[in-house]
XYZ file of N, CA, C and O in Angstrom:
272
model
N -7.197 5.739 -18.855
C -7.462 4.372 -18.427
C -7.904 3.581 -19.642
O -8.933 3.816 -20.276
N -7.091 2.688 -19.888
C -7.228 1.553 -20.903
C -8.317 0.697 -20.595
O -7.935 0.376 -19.470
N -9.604 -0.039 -20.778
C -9.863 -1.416 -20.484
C -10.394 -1.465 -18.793
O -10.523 -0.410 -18.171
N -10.650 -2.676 -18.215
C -10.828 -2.973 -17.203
C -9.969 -3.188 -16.443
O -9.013 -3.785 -16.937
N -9.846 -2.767 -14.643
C -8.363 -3.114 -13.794
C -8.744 -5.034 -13.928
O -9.786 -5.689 -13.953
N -7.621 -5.292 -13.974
C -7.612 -6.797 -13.252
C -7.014 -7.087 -12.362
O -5.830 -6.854 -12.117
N -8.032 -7.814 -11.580
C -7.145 -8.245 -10.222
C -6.399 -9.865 -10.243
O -6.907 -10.956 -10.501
N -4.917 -9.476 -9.836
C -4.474 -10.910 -10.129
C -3.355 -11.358 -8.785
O -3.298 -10.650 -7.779
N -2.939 -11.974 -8.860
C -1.658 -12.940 -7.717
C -0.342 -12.639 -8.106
O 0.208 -13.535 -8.745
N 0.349 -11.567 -7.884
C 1.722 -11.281 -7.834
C 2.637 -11.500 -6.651
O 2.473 -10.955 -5.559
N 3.401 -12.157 -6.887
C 4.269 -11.991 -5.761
C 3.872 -12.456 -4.252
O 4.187 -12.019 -3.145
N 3.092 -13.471 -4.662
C 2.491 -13.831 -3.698
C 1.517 -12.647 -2.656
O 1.282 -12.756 -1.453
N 1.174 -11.764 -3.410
C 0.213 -10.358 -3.337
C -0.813 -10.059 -4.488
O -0.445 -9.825 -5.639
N -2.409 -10.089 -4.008
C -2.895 -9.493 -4.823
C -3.144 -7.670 -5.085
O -3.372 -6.702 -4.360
N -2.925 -7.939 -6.678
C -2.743 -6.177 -7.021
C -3.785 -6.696 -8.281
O -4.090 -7.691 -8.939
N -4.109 -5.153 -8.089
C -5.397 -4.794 -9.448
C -4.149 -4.124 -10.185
O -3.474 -3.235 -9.667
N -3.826 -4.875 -11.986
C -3.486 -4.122 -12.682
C -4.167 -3.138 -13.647
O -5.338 -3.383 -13.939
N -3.602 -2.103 -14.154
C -4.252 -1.138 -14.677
C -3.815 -0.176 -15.448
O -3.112 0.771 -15.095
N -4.421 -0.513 -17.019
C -3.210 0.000 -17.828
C -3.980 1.545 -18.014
O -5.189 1.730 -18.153
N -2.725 2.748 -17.964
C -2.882 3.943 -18.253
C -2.307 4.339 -19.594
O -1.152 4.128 -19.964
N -3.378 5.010 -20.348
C -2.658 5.550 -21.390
C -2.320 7.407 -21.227
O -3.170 8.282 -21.063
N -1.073 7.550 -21.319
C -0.190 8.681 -20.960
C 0.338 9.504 -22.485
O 1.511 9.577 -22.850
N -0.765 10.031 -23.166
C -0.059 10.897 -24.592
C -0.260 9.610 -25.359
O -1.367 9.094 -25.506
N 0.832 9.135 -25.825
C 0.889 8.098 -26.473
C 2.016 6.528 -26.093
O 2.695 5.740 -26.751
N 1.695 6.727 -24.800
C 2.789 5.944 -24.019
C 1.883 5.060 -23.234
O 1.219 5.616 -22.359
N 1.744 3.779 -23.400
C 1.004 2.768 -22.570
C 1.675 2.892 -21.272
O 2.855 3.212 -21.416
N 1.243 2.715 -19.815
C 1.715 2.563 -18.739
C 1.023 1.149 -17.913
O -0.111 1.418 -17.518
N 1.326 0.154 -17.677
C 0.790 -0.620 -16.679
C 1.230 -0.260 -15.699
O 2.384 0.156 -15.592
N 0.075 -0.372 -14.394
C 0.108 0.288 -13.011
C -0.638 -0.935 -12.195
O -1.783 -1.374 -12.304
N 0.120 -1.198 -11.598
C -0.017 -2.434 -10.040
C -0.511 -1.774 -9.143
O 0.057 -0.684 -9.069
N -1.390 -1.911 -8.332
C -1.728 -1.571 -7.055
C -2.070 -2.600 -6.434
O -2.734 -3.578 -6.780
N -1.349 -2.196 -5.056
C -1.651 -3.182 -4.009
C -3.219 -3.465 -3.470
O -3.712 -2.671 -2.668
N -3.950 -4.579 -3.924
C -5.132 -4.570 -3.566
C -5.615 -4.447 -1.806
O -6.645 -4.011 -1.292
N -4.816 -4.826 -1.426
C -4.801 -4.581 0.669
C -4.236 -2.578 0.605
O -5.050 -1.705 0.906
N -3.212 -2.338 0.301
C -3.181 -0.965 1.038
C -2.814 0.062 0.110
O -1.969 0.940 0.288
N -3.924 -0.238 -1.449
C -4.089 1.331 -2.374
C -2.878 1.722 -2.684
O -2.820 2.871 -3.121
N -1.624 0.990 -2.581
C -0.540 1.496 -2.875
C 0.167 0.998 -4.216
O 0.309 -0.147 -4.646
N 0.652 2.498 -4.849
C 1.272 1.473 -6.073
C 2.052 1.293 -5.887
O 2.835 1.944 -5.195
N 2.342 -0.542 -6.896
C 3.264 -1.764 -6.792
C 4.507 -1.782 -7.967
O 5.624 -2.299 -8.009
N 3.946 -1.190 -8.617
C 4.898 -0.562 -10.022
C 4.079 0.049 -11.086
O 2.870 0.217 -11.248
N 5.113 0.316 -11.734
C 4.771 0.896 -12.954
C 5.988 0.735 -13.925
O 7.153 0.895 -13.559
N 5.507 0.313 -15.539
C 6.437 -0.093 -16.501
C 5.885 0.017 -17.701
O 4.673 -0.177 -17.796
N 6.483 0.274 -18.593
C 5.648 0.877 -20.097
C 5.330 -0.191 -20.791
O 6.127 -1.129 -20.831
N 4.396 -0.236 -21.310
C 3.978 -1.013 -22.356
C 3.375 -0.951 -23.487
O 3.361 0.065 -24.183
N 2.907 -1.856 -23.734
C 2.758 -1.963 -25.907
C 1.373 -2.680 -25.623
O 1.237 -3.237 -24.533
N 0.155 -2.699 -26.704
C -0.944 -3.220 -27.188
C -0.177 -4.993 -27.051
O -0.390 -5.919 -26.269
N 0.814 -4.815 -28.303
C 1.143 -6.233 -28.228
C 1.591 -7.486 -27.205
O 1.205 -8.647 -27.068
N 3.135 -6.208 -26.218
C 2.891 -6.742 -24.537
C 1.931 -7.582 -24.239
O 2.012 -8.789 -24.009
N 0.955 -6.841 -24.253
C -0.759 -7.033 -23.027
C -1.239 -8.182 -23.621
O -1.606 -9.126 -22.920
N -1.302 -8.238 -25.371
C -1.692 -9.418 -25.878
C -0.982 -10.283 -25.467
O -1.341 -10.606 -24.335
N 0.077 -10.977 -25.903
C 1.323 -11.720 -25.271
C 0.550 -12.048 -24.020
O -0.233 -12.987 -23.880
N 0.871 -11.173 -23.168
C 0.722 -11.537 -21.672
C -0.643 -12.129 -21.637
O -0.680 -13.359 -21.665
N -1.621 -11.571 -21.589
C -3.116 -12.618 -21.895
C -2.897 -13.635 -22.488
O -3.061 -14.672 -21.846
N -2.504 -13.728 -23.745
C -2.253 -15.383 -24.110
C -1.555 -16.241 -23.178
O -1.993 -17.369 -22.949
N -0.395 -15.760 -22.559
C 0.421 -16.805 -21.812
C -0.785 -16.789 -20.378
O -1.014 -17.866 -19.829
N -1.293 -15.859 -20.011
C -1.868 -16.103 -19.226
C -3.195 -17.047 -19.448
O -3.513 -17.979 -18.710
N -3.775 -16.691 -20.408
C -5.239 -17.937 -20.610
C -4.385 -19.687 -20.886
O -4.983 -20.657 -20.419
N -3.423 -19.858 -21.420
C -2.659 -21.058 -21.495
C -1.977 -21.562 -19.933
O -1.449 -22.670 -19.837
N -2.029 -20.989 -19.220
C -1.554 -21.391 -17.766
C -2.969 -21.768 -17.051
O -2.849 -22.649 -16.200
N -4.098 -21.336 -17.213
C -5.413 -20.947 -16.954
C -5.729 -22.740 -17.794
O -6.110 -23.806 -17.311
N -5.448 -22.441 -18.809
C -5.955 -23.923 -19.428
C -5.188 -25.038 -19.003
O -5.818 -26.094 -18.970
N -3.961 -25.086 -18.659
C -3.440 -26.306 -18.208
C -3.758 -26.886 -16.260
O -3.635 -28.037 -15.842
N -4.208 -25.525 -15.361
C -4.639 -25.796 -14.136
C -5.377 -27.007 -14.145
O -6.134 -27.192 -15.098
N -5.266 -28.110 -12.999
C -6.455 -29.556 -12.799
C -6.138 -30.254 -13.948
O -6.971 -31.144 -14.117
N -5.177 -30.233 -14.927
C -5.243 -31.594 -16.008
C -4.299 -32.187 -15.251
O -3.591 -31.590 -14.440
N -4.256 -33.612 -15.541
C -3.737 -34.817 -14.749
C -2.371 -34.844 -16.034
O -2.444 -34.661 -17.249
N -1.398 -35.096 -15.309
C 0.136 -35.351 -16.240
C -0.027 -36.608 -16.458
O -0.416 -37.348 -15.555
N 0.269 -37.097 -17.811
C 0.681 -38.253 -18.206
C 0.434 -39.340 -19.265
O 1.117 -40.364 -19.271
């Protein structure tokens, strides 16, 4: 287990993601936060996760600003 699970809004479903480290193979793991079930699983990279946090804190920063 990498880090902390986060719980987030997929698919119009919340899942706690949760990255596993496997040997030397990153794994992110979805679980369905309602019924403990996993939602996927897909390999990943340090850099991935960064990426993805950035795009995610920049969506996070544009929520409630007024266009125009």
């Amino acid at each position: 287990l990498k880090g902390t699970p986060k719980l987030e809004k997929e698919d119009g479903q919340w899942q706690y993601e949760v990255i596993v480290m496997m040997g030397k193979t990153m794994k992110e793991v979805n679980v369905n936060a309602d019924s403990g079930k996993i939602a996927s699983v897909e390999n990943t990279s340090d850099k991935e996760e960064a990426k993805e946090a950035k795009e995610d804190k920049a969506k996070k920063g544009t929520k409630g600003k007024a266009k125009g």
